C-alpha cells in the first residue's frame, strides 16, 4: 500500500510541475487545484477504481491545462512578473529561502575570488596556461556544491562526483601541457563538459538513474545557457559603462575593470544562473522552449541553403579544415535544439509539428555528419593521425549513432509503434557514453599523444 501511495504522490508531483511550467499558475493556485484533484481521486477510489485509474480520470476532469492557464492568466496578469522573486507566506519557508540565497551568494563570491587568487599569489608559473587548464574548476565545483546541498545523493554517486573532480584537478595540473600543445586545447574544451555530467548527478540526486530526472537535467542545461548568456550581456554592458565613465575623467580603467571586475563576475554568473533556473521554474522554463522553437525552423533553412550552395559551388570539405569545424558546430547546435525540443515536449501520443521539424533537422544533420565522417577518415589516411582528428572522429561517430537512433525512433513514433518516452530513454541513455568519451579525450589523450 505504501508503494502505491508513493507512486500516486510522484504522479501528482509531476502533474504539479506540468501546471507550474505554464508560468501563469501560482503556488497557491496549484495547492488549491491539488486539493480538488486529491478529493476527486479519493471519491473515485471509494467507488472501486484503482489509484492509477482514479488519477487518470481525475486529471481529465480537471480540464484542459491550456484552458486553465488562460483563465489564470486573465486573473493574474499583473502578478506574473512578480513571480520571479515571490515572497513565501510561510515564515519558515521564507527563512529557508533566505538561507539558500545567502548560501548561493557566498558560493558566487567564492567563485569570483578564486579566479583572482592565482593572480594575487601565483608566481613562477605560466599564468595563461594555468587558467586554461583550470577553467572548469573556477565555476563547476560551486554549482555542484549548490545542488549537493539541496538534494539527497547516494554515497556511491557522491563518491563518484568527488573522485571525478579531484582526479581531474590533479591530473590536469600534473600534465606538462604548454601553449603549443594540441591536447591542452582538447582538454580545455572537453573537461568542463565531462565534469558537467557529474554536476548532473548532483542535480538529480537519488533519482539520477531515472529518465525523467535526466530529462530535467537537459532542461536545466538549456535554461542555464540562456540565463548565463543574459547575465554575461549585463556584465558586458556594466563593464563598458564603467570604462566610459572613468574615461570621461581621464582615467584609463580598462585593464582593472576587465581583470578584477568582469572576470570575477563572469565566474560568479553561472552559479547565480543555476540558482535562478532551479528556483524560478514557473517563469524560467518558458524562455528556452520558445527559443528552441524559433531557431529550429531557422536552423533547418540555414542547413538546407548551406548544403545547396556547397553542392552548386562544388566546395569540398575533404581538404578544408575550417569546413569540418563549421560542420561540427552545426551538428552540436542541431543536437542541442533537438535535445531541448524533446525534453520540453508535452506528453501526447499525437505527433506535433515540431516533431516533424525535429525529424527533418535530424535527417539533414545526418547527411552533414556522413560528409564530415568521410572527410575525417580521408584526412586521417592522407595526413596521418593527430589528436584533433581522432577526437573529432569519436565525437562524430557518437553524434551519428545518436541522430540515427533518434531518426528511427521518430519514424516508429509517427507510425504508432513506440511511445514518445522511448525517444527520451534513448537520448538519456546515451549521456554516460558522451561523458566517457569527453573524459577520455580530456584526460587520456594527453598521455597517449605525449602532451603534444
XYZ file of N, CA, C and O in Angstrom, residues 242-428:
748
model
N 31.207 51.436 -17.138
C 32.209 51.809 -16.136
C 33.465 52.382 -16.796
O 34.006 53.407 -16.357
N 33.925 51.719 -17.858
C 35.117 52.205 -18.561
C 34.873 53.574 -19.192
O 35.745 54.443 -19.176
N 33.665 53.771 -19.723
C 33.330 55.067 -20.336
C 33.313 56.172 -19.282
O 33.830 57.282 -19.496
N 32.740 55.877 -18.095
C 32.668 56.885 -17.028
C 34.063 57.299 -16.568
O 34.346 58.481 -16.364
N 34.958 56.307 -16.385
C 36.320 56.641 -15.974
C 37.079 57.359 -17.081
O 37.930 58.217 -16.816
N 36.774 57.004 -18.320
C 37.416 57.668 -19.446
C 37.055 59.146 -19.480
O 37.867 60.000 -19.874
N 35.820 59.460 -19.045
C 35.367 60.860 -19.036
C 36.161 61.722 -18.059
O 36.227 62.948 -18.218
N 36.740 61.092 -17.045
C 37.554 61.871 -16.088
C 39.045 61.584 -16.282
O 39.837 61.658 -15.342
N 39.394 61.202 -17.533
C 40.777 60.982 -17.950
C 41.511 59.907 -17.137
O 42.693 60.020 -16.817
N 40.786 58.837 -16.810
C 41.401 57.691 -16.138
C 41.148 56.449 -16.985
O 40.003 56.121 -17.296
N 42.217 55.774 -17.346
C 42.082 54.547 -18.136
C 41.921 53.360 -17.185
O 42.883 52.924 -16.546
N 40.673 52.884 -17.092
C 40.376 51.804 -16.140
C 40.101 50.477 -16.831
O 39.664 49.518 -16.193
N 40.387 50.398 -18.122
C 40.008 49.213 -18.897
C 40.613 47.935 -18.329
O 39.901 46.940 -18.110
N 41.928 47.939 -18.077
C 42.590 46.733 -17.576
C 42.050 46.311 -16.218
O 41.825 45.116 -15.964
N 41.828 47.272 -15.338
C 41.340 46.963 -13.990
C 39.907 46.434 -14.026
O 39.563 45.486 -13.307
N 39.064 47.059 -14.853
C 37.661 46.630 -14.943
C 37.581 45.205 -15.469
O 36.857 44.363 -14.918
N 38.329 44.919 -16.527
C 38.277 43.579 -17.124
C 38.888 42.544 -16.182
O 38.302 41.478 -15.943
N 40.057 42.857 -15.611
C 40.785 41.883 -14.797
C 40.116 41.607 -13.460
O 39.983 40.441 -13.049
N 39.681 42.654 -12.776
C 39.196 42.483 -11.405
C 37.682 42.509 -11.264
O 37.163 42.065 -10.241
N 36.980 43.007 -12.259
C 35.516 43.027 -12.159
C 34.885 42.028 -13.125
O 34.204 41.083 -12.708
N 35.120 42.213 -14.408
C 34.436 41.403 -15.416
C 34.724 39.914 -15.253
O 33.815 39.083 -15.289
N 35.992 39.564 -15.073
C 36.368 38.154 -14.960
C 35.751 37.524 -13.716
O 35.207 36.409 -13.757
N 35.807 38.230 -12.587
C 35.250 37.685 -11.344
C 33.738 37.517 -11.418
O 33.191 36.484 -11.019
N 33.057 38.530 -11.933
C 31.592 38.456 -12.027
C 31.178 37.400 -13.054
O 30.173 36.710 -12.879
N 31.959 37.263 -14.120
C 31.664 36.232 -15.123
C 31.770 34.836 -14.518
O 30.994 33.938 -14.869
N 32.720 34.619 -13.606
C 32.849 33.325 -12.934
C 31.673 33.073 -12.000
O 31.231 31.928 -11.827
N 31.159 34.144 -11.397
C 30.030 34.005 -10.468
C 28.702 33.847 -11.197
O 27.751 33.269 -10.642
N 28.600 34.326 -12.439
C 27.331 34.355 -13.170
C 26.686 32.974 -13.321
O 25.476 32.836 -13.080
N 27.420 31.918 -13.725
C 26.772 30.601 -13.858
C 26.205 30.074 -12.548
O 25.201 29.354 -12.547
N 26.843 30.412 -11.419
C 26.327 29.978 -10.113
C 24.975 30.644 -9.847
O 24.016 29.990 -9.406
N 24.888 31.933 -10.126
C 23.622 32.654 -9.965
C 22.582 32.107 -10.931
O 21.400 31.937 -10.573
N 22.991 31.807 -12.166
C 22.070 31.257 -13.160
C 21.500 29.917 -12.698
O 20.310 29.642 -12.881
N 22.354 29.076 -12.097
C 21.891 27.778 -11.594
C 20.818 27.971 -10.518
O 19.801 27.252 -10.499
N 21.027 28.939 -9.645
C 20.039 29.226 -8.601
C 18.721 29.712 -9.210
O 17.639 29.249 -8.827
N 18.799 30.634 -10.150
C 17.593 31.177 -10.768
C 16.799 30.099 -11.489
O 15.578 30.016 -11.357
N 17.488 29.265 -12.252
C 16.803 28.214 -13.001
C 16.162 27.218 -12.057
O 15.025 26.786 -12.263
N 16.872 26.839 -11.002
C 16.349 25.842 -10.073
C 15.171 26.364 -9.261
O 14.226 25.634 -8.977
N 15.207 27.651 -8.924
C 14.188 28.214 -8.047
C 12.975 28.762 -8.779
O 11.881 28.755 -8.238
N 13.166 29.254 -9.991
C 12.104 30.003 -10.655
C 11.572 29.268 -11.880
O 11.440 29.820 -12.962
N 11.267 27.998 -11.714
C 10.839 27.190 -12.849
C 9.598 27.742 -13.526
O 9.456 27.691 -14.736
N 8.670 28.252 -12.769
C 7.405 28.693 -13.354
C 7.585 29.814 -14.346
O 6.754 30.029 -15.203
N 8.701 30.579 -14.243
C 8.956 31.662 -15.193
C 10.044 31.269 -16.178
O 9.912 31.396 -17.377
N 11.144 30.732 -15.657
C 12.321 30.481 -16.489
C 12.027 29.466 -17.579
O 12.469 29.602 -18.702
N 11.250 28.404 -17.274
C 11.063 27.331 -18.227
C 10.243 27.769 -19.432
O 10.038 26.988 -20.351
N 9.734 28.997 -19.424
C 9.031 29.489 -20.590
C 9.967 30.017 -21.653
O 9.586 30.137 -22.811
N 11.202 30.398 -21.299
C 12.104 31.073 -22.230
C 12.767 30.116 -23.206
O 12.696 30.287 -24.405
N 13.473 29.116 -22.678
C 14.252 28.231 -23.538
C 13.403 27.466 -24.555
O 13.816 27.332 -25.703
N 12.216 26.945 -24.190
C 11.401 26.272 -25.206
C 11.017 27.193 -26.362
O 10.995 26.766 -27.520
N 10.739 28.452 -26.055
C 10.387 29.402 -27.108
C 11.571 29.612 -28.041
O 11.436 29.609 -29.272
N 12.769 29.778 -27.459
C 13.969 29.968 -28.281
C 14.232 28.745 -29.155
O 14.584 28.872 -30.333
N 14.059 27.553 -28.585
C 14.285 26.325 -29.362
C 13.314 26.234 -30.520
O 13.687 25.856 -31.632
N 12.072 26.619 -30.297
C 11.067 26.521 -31.347
C 11.234 27.614 -32.407
O 10.839 27.429 -33.552
N 11.817 28.724 -32.017
C 12.092 29.779 -33.004
C 13.259 29.378 -33.890
O 13.207 29.498 -35.117
N 14.325 28.862 -33.259
C 15.551 28.601 -34.009
C 15.543 27.265 -34.743
O 16.348 27.077 -35.664
N 14.669 26.346 -34.373
C 14.637 25.048 -35.057
C 14.330 25.198 -36.548
O 15.101 24.714 -37.396
N 13.222 25.849 -36.936
C 12.970 26.010 -38.383
C 14.000 26.903 -39.074
O 14.349 26.662 -40.233
N 14.514 27.925 -38.353
C 15.534 28.796 -38.948
C 16.812 28.011 -39.233
O 17.418 28.143 -40.298
N 17.220 27.182 -38.271
C 18.430 26.382 -38.459
C 18.247 25.378 -39.592
O 19.169 25.132 -40.370
N 17.052 24.798 -39.704
C 16.769 23.864 -40.792
C 16.943 24.553 -42.144
O 17.566 23.999 -43.062
N 16.419 25.771 -42.275
C 16.563 26.532 -43.526
C 18.031 26.833 -43.820
O 18.493 26.680 -44.965
N 18.787 27.253 -42.785
C 20.200 27.577 -42.969
C 20.975 26.351 -43.440
O 21.807 26.422 -44.358
N 20.707 25.190 -42.830
C 21.415 23.969 -43.195
C 21.111 23.549 -44.635
O 22.004 23.134 -45.375
N 19.830 23.652 -45.037
C 19.458 23.288 -46.407
C 20.114 24.219 -47.425
O 20.619 23.778 -48.464
N 20.098 25.526 -47.122
C 20.726 26.503 -48.018
C 22.227 26.246 -48.105
O 22.823 26.277 -49.192
N 22.850 25.977 -46.953
C 24.295 25.728 -46.919
C 24.672 24.515 -47.767
O 25.607 24.565 -48.571
N 23.935 23.413 -47.607
C 24.219 22.213 -48.391
C 24.008 22.473 -49.880
O 24.792 22.014 -50.717
N 22.940 23.222 -50.194
C 22.669 23.546 -51.594
C 23.785 24.364 -52.219
O 24.249 24.066 -53.332
N 24.245 25.395 -51.500
C 25.323 26.253 -52.003
C 26.613 25.453 -52.147
O 27.364 25.616 -53.125
N 26.902 24.582 -51.192
C 28.119 23.784 -51.235
C 28.126 22.873 -52.466
O 29.157 22.700 -53.129
N 26.964 22.275 -52.786
C 26.865 21.398 -53.946
C 26.998 22.197 -55.245
O 27.739 21.807 -56.161
N 26.293 23.343 -55.323
C 26.318 24.156 -56.541
C 27.716 24.685 -56.822
O 28.204 24.658 -57.963
N 28.400 25.162 -55.780
C 29.739 25.720 -55.954
C 30.829 24.652 -55.923
O 32.007 24.966 -56.076
N 30.409 23.392 -55.682
C 31.343 22.255 -55.660
C 32.492 22.471 -54.671
O 33.666 22.256 -54.979
N 32.114 22.913 -53.475
C 33.095 23.090 -52.410
C 33.289 21.766 -51.679
O 32.329 21.142 -51.225
N 34.512 21.329 -51.558
C 34.810 20.053 -50.910
C 35.291 20.269 -49.484
O 36.213 21.059 -49.260
N 34.713 19.564 -48.517
C 35.182 19.672 -47.128
C 36.373 18.777 -46.826
O 36.912 18.810 -45.725
N 36.799 17.971 -47.811
C 37.834 16.985 -47.554
C 39.207 17.617 -47.337
O 40.053 17.064 -46.650
N 39.426 18.778 -47.929
C 40.726 19.429 -47.797
C 40.664 20.684 -46.930
O 41.695 21.232 -46.569
N 39.458 21.146 -46.628
C 39.297 22.377 -45.855
C 38.997 22.047 -44.402
O 37.918 21.534 -44.081
N 39.940 22.320 -43.516
C 39.752 22.042 -42.087
C 38.637 22.912 -41.492
O 37.883 22.472 -40.624
N 38.535 24.157 -41.965
C 37.508 25.059 -41.443
C 36.101 24.547 -41.737
O 35.169 24.782 -40.961
N 35.949 23.854 -42.879
C 34.654 23.265 -43.203
C 34.232 22.282 -42.113
O 33.091 22.288 -41.649
N 35.172 21.429 -41.710
C 34.864 20.407 -40.709
C 34.513 21.034 -39.369
O 33.616 20.566 -38.671
N 35.221 22.079 -39.003
C 34.913 22.772 -37.741
C 33.507 23.351 -37.797
O 32.720 23.237 -36.846
N 33.163 23.971 -38.931
C 31.818 24.513 -39.102
C 30.764 23.428 -39.056
O 29.693 23.603 -38.443
N 31.048 22.272 -39.694
C 30.121 21.143 -39.664
C 29.863 20.694 -38.226
O 28.718 20.440 -37.832
N 30.943 20.561 -37.458
C 30.790 20.073 -36.084
C 30.000 21.045 -35.217
O 29.161 20.624 -34.403
N 30.255 22.337 -35.374
C 29.473 23.328 -34.621
C 27.993 23.238 -34.989
O 27.110 23.335 -34.123
N 27.714 23.048 -36.276
C 26.333 22.940 -36.721
C 25.663 21.693 -36.145
O 24.504 21.731 -35.698
N 26.397 20.585 -36.105
C 25.853 19.345 -35.551
C 25.560 19.485 -34.062
O 24.531 19.010 -33.573
N 26.472 20.135 -33.339
C 26.261 20.358 -31.906
C 25.026 21.214 -31.674
O 24.214 20.941 -30.776
N 24.861 22.240 -32.504
C 23.692 23.115 -32.378
C 22.403 22.355 -32.664
O 21.410 22.500 -31.931
N 22.410 21.536 -33.708
C 21.229 20.729 -34.038
C 20.895 19.789 -32.896
O 19.738 19.684 -32.467
N 21.920 19.107 -32.383
C 21.704 18.158 -31.302
C 21.146 18.861 -30.066
O 20.235 18.354 -29.403
N 21.688 20.056 -29.758
C 21.194 20.810 -28.611
C 19.738 21.206 -28.762
O 18.943 21.074 -27.823
N 19.356 21.685 -29.934
C 17.974 22.101 -30.160
C 17.032 20.894 -30.107
O 15.951 20.951 -29.507
N 17.453 19.781 -30.741
C 16.615 18.575 -30.705
C 16.483 18.059 -29.276
O 15.398 17.665 -28.836
N 17.600 18.062 -28.515
C 17.558 17.703 -27.099
C 16.457 18.489 -26.396
O 15.626 17.940 -25.680
N 16.493 19.804 -26.618
C 15.601 20.661 -25.849
C 14.151 20.532 -26.288
O 13.236 20.586 -25.465
N 13.915 20.352 -27.579
C 12.537 20.141 -28.044
C 11.978 18.853 -27.455
O 10.824 18.792 -27.018
N 12.815 17.799 -27.408
C 12.379 16.528 -26.830
C 12.105 16.677 -25.335
O 11.092 16.220 -24.820
N 13.005 17.362 -24.637
C 12.903 17.448 -23.179
C 11.753 18.326 -22.715
O 11.291 18.202 -21.584
N 11.270 19.235 -23.558
C 10.184 20.136 -23.154
C 8.884 19.825 -23.878
O 7.930 20.582 -23.777
N 8.842 18.717 -24.594
C 7.643 18.350 -25.344
C 6.516 17.956 -24.388
O 6.731 17.264 -23.401
N 5.294 18.371 -24.709
C 4.144 17.989 -23.899
C 3.830 16.509 -24.114
O 4.025 15.972 -25.200
N 3.318 15.887 -23.060
C 3.026 14.462 -23.125
C 1.747 14.229 -23.927
O 0.640 14.444 -23.446
N 1.908 13.799 -25.156
C 0.781 13.456 -26.019
C 1.247 12.407 -27.017
O 2.393 12.419 -27.452
N 0.358 11.489 -27.351
C 0.704 10.417 -28.279
C 0.593 10.857 -29.726
O 1.046 10.159 -30.633
N -0.027 12.019 -29.967
C -0.194 12.522 -31.322
C 1.036 13.309 -31.767
O 1.529 14.165 -31.025
N 1.568 13.031 -32.977
C 2.708 13.800 -33.488
C 2.375 15.285 -33.607
O 1.257 15.649 -33.982
N 3.341 16.132 -33.262
C 3.170 17.578 -33.341
C 4.050 18.132 -34.457
O 4.943 17.442 -34.963
N 3.795 19.373 -34.837
C 4.525 19.985 -35.944
C 6.023 19.994 -35.679
O 6.834 19.752 -36.584
N 6.408 20.227 -34.404
C 7.841 20.292 -34.106
C 8.481 18.902 -34.059
O 9.700 18.783 -34.116
N 7.673 17.857 -33.955
C 8.219 16.512 -34.112
C 8.693 16.311 -35.551
O 9.769 15.737 -35.784
N 7.918 16.794 -36.502
C 8.300 16.685 -37.917
C 9.518 17.567 -38.219
O 10.415 17.151 -38.956
N 9.524 18.772 -37.646
C 10.676 19.655 -37.847
C 11.942 19.015 -37.258
O 13.016 19.064 -37.857
N 11.786 18.391 -36.089
C 12.933 17.716 -35.462
C 13.456 16.596 -36.351
O 14.677 16.434 -36.510
N 12.537 15.814 -36.931
C 12.960 14.719 -37.798
C 13.693 15.255 -39.037
O 14.735 14.705 -39.440
N 13.178 16.336 -39.633
C 13.851 16.934 -40.791
C 15.235 17.451 -40.405
O 16.213 17.271 -41.146
N 15.328 18.093 -39.233
C 16.629 18.558 -38.742
C 17.601 17.395 -38.595
O 18.771 17.484 -38.985
N 17.117 16.296 -38.034
C 17.958 15.127 -37.795
C 18.437 14.533 -39.116
O 19.616 14.172 -39.263
N 17.541 14.442 -40.102
C 17.913 13.862 -41.402
C 18.984 14.707 -42.086
O 19.993 14.188 -42.589
N 18.790 16.039 -42.103
C 19.782 16.929 -42.717
C 21.103 16.850 -41.948
O 22.191 16.825 -42.543
N 21.011 16.787 -40.604
C 22.230 16.677 -39.787
C 22.954 15.360 -40.055
O 24.190 15.309 -40.044
N 22.198 14.293 -40.300
C 22.823 13.013 -40.628
C 23.619 13.106 -41.933
O 24.726 12.551 -42.034
N 23.053 13.797 -42.922
C 23.771 13.987 -44.190
C 25.086 14.735 -43.942
O 26.146 14.346 -44.433
N 25.004 15.809 -43.150
C 26.200 16.586 -42.835
C 27.210 15.746 -42.058
O 28.424 15.792 -42.317
N 26.717 14.931 -41.131
C 27.616 14.107 -40.322
C 28.303 13.046 -41.169
O 29.492 12.740 -40.965
N 27.583 12.467 -42.132
C 28.192 11.478 -43.027
C 29.311 12.124 -43.844
O 30.396 11.552 -44.017
N 29.051 13.332 -44.349
C 30.079 14.066 -45.098
C 31.276 14.349 -44.191
O 32.439 14.178 -44.587
N 31.005 14.779 -42.954
C 32.086 15.097 -42.008
C 32.907 13.854 -41.674
O 34.149 13.903 -41.641
N 32.233 12.726 -41.438
C 32.948 11.487 -41.132
C 33.826 11.054 -42.309
O 34.978 10.631 -42.119
N 33.286 11.168 -43.509
C 34.070 10.804 -44.701
C 35.305 11.690 -44.825
O 36.405 11.210 -45.140
N 35.123 12.987 -44.560
C 36.249 13.925 -44.658
C 37.303 13.641 -43.591
O 38.515 13.709 -43.855
N 36.855 13.277 -42.373
C 37.810 12.984 -41.294
C 38.613 11.733 -41.620
O 39.841 11.696 -41.440
N 37.933 10.690 -42.107
C 38.625 9.454 -42.478
C 39.627 9.731 -43.604
O 40.764 9.232 -43.593
N 39.227 10.555 -44.586
C 40.118 10.916 -45.689
C 41.353 11.654 -45.172
O 42.486 11.357 -45.567
N 41.145 12.596 -44.248
C 42.266 13.369 -43.724
C 43.183 12.498 -42.859
O 44.404 12.684 -42.835
N 42.604 11.522 -42.140
C 43.424 10.604 -41.341
C 44.319 9.750 -42.236
O 45.499 9.537 -41.931
N 43.753 9.269 -43.345
C 44.531 8.413 -44.249
C 45.545 9.211 -45.070
O 46.598 8.692 -45.443
N 45.222 10.502 -45.325
C 46.102 11.317 -46.181
C 47.175 12.055 -45.402
O 48.315 12.186 -45.862
N 46.816 12.563 -44.219
C 47.739 13.427 -43.479
C 48.230 12.816 -42.166
O 48.981 13.449 -41.428
N 47.763 11.607 -41.848
C 48.224 10.957 -40.632
C 47.327 11.219 -39.429
O 46.406 12.041 -39.469
N 47.659 10.513 -38.355
C 46.860 10.596 -37.119
C 47.274 11.813 -36.306
O 48.461 12.136 -36.206
N 46.271 12.503 -35.747
C 46.523 13.618 -34.831
C 45.443 13.595 -33.756
O 44.356 13.046 -33.973
N 45.708 14.175 -32.585
C 44.694 14.171 -31.517
C 43.407 14.867 -31.929
O 42.314 14.415 -31.581
N 43.518 15.964 -32.679
C 42.320 16.690 -33.095
C 41.433 15.841 -34.007
O 40.215 15.807 -33.859
N 42.062 15.144 -34.960
C 41.289 14.323 -35.902
C 40.617 13.156 -35.182
O 39.438 12.838 -35.435
N 41.354 12.502 -34.275
C 40.775 11.366 -33.555
C 39.638 11.799 -32.641
O 38.619 11.116 -32.531
N 39.806 12.936 -31.974
C 38.736 13.453 -31.111
C 37.494 13.763 -31.940
O 36.370 13.415 -31.558
N 37.710 14.396 -33.099
C 36.584 14.725 -33.980
C 35.917 13.465 -34.506
O 34.682 13.397 -34.607
N 36.707 12.445 -34.832
C 36.152 11.188 -35.330
C 35.250 10.535 -34.286
O 34.122 10.132 -34.590
N 35.755 10.427 -33.061
C 34.956 9.818 -31.997
C 33.662 10.562 -31.745
O 32.593 9.952 -31.582
N 33.736 11.893 -31.711
C 32.539 12.687 -31.439
C 31.532 12.586 -32.584
O 30.319 12.496 -32.347
N 32.020 12.578 -33.824
C 31.107 12.463 -34.961
C 30.453 11.087 -35.029
O 29.307 10.969 -35.449
N 31.181 10.049 -34.633
C 30.583 8.712 -34.579
C 29.476 8.675 -33.531
O 28.379 8.138 -33.773
N 29.751 9.240 -32.347
C 28.723 9.297 -31.300
C 27.500 10.073 -31.763
O 26.354 9.649 -31.551
N 27.720 11.220 -32.387
C 26.614 12.037 -32.873
C 25.823 11.287 -33.942
O 24.588 11.336 -33.967
N 26.533 10.557 -34.832
C 25.846 9.795 -35.875
C 24.942 8.728 -35.253
O 23.779 8.571 -35.645
N 25.490 7.969 -34.286
C 24.679 6.946 -33.604
C 23.467 7.579 -32.942
O 22.339 7.062 -33.031
N 23.688 8.707 -32.281
C 22.611 9.423 -31.604
C 21.520 9.843 -32.583
O 20.341 9.552 -32.395
N 21.917 10.529 -33.660
C 20.956 11.041 -34.633
C 20.255 9.908 -35.379
O 19.041 9.974 -35.618
N 21.014 8.882 -35.745
C 20.419 7.762 -36.477
C 19.364 7.056 -35.627
O 18.274 6.718 -36.111
N 19.695 6.842 -34.351
C 18.727 6.225 -33.447
C 17.476 7.080 -33.276
O 16.347 6.577 -33.281
N 17.671 8.397 -33.125
C 16.523 9.299 -32.995
C 15.655 9.283 -34.251
O 14.416 9.287 -34.164
N 16.295 9.275 -35.423
C 15.540 9.255 -36.676
C 14.674 7.993 -36.758
O 13.475 8.065 -37.102
N 15.246 6.827 -36.460
C 14.482 5.582 -36.492
C 13.321 5.608 -35.497
O 12.202 5.192 -35.823
N 13.591 6.103 -34.295
C 12.546 6.138 -33.270
C 11.448 7.132 -33.614
O 10.264 6.894 -33.330
N 11.822 8.283 -34.226
C 10.802 9.233 -34.659
C 9.877 8.587 -35.696
O 8.652 8.739 -35.634
N 10.457 7.861 -36.655
C 9.644 7.188 -37.684
C 8.711 6.170 -37.038
O 7.521 6.094 -37.381
N 9.239 5.401 -36.082
C 8.402 4.421 -35.391
C 7.312 5.097 -34.562
O 6.185 4.595 -34.471
N 7.650 6.249 -33.984
C 6.651 7.005 -33.216
C 5.527 7.502 -34.127
O 4.346 7.405 -33.788
N 5.897 8.029 -35.301
C 4.890 8.506 -36.240
C 3.982 7.364 -36.718
O 2.809 7.589 -37.020
N 4.523 6.158 -36.784
C 3.740 5.002 -37.215
C 2.970 4.358 -36.068
O 2.273 3.367 -36.266
N 3.100 4.930 -34.854
C 2.376 4.412 -33.702
C 2.974 3.152 -33.115
O 2.317 2.443 -32.345
N 4.246 2.858 -33.441
C 4.876 1.626 -32.962
C 5.476 1.776 -31.563
O 5.577 0.802 -30.823
N 5.921 2.986 -31.227
C 6.537 3.209 -29.911
C 5.992 4.501 -29.308
O 5.613 5.425 -30.039
N 5.930 4.602 -27.965
C 5.551 5.876 -27.335
C 6.705 6.867 -27.396
O 7.860 6.477 -27.619
N 6.392 8.146 -27.200
C 7.434 9.169 -27.292
C 8.482 9.011 -26.195
O 9.632 9.423 -26.369
N 8.091 8.394 -25.085
C 9.048 8.208 -23.983
C 10.239 7.346 -24.409
O 11.304 7.420 -23.794
N 10.064 6.529 -25.469
C 11.180 5.718 -25.964
C 12.306 6.606 -26.478
O 13.492 6.287 -26.316
N 11.941 7.731 -27.109
C 12.967 8.672 -27.578
C 13.718 9.279 -26.405
O 14.931 9.484 -26.469
N 12.983 9.575 -25.332
C 13.623 10.143 -24.144
C 14.598 9.144 -23.527
O 15.699 9.510 -23.108
N 14.186 7.869 -23.473
C 15.061 6.830 -22.917
C 16.325 6.686 -23.765
O 17.428 6.524 -23.229
N 16.157 6.724 -25.084
C 17.314 6.620 -25.979
C 18.277 7.784 -25.746
O 19.485 7.596 -25.627
N 17.705 8.991 -25.660
C 18.548 10.173 -25.528
C 19.284 10.205 -24.199
O 20.489 10.449 -24.149
N 18.566 9.941 -23.124
C 19.208 9.983 -21.804
C 20.149 8.804 -21.609
O 21.138 8.904 -20.869
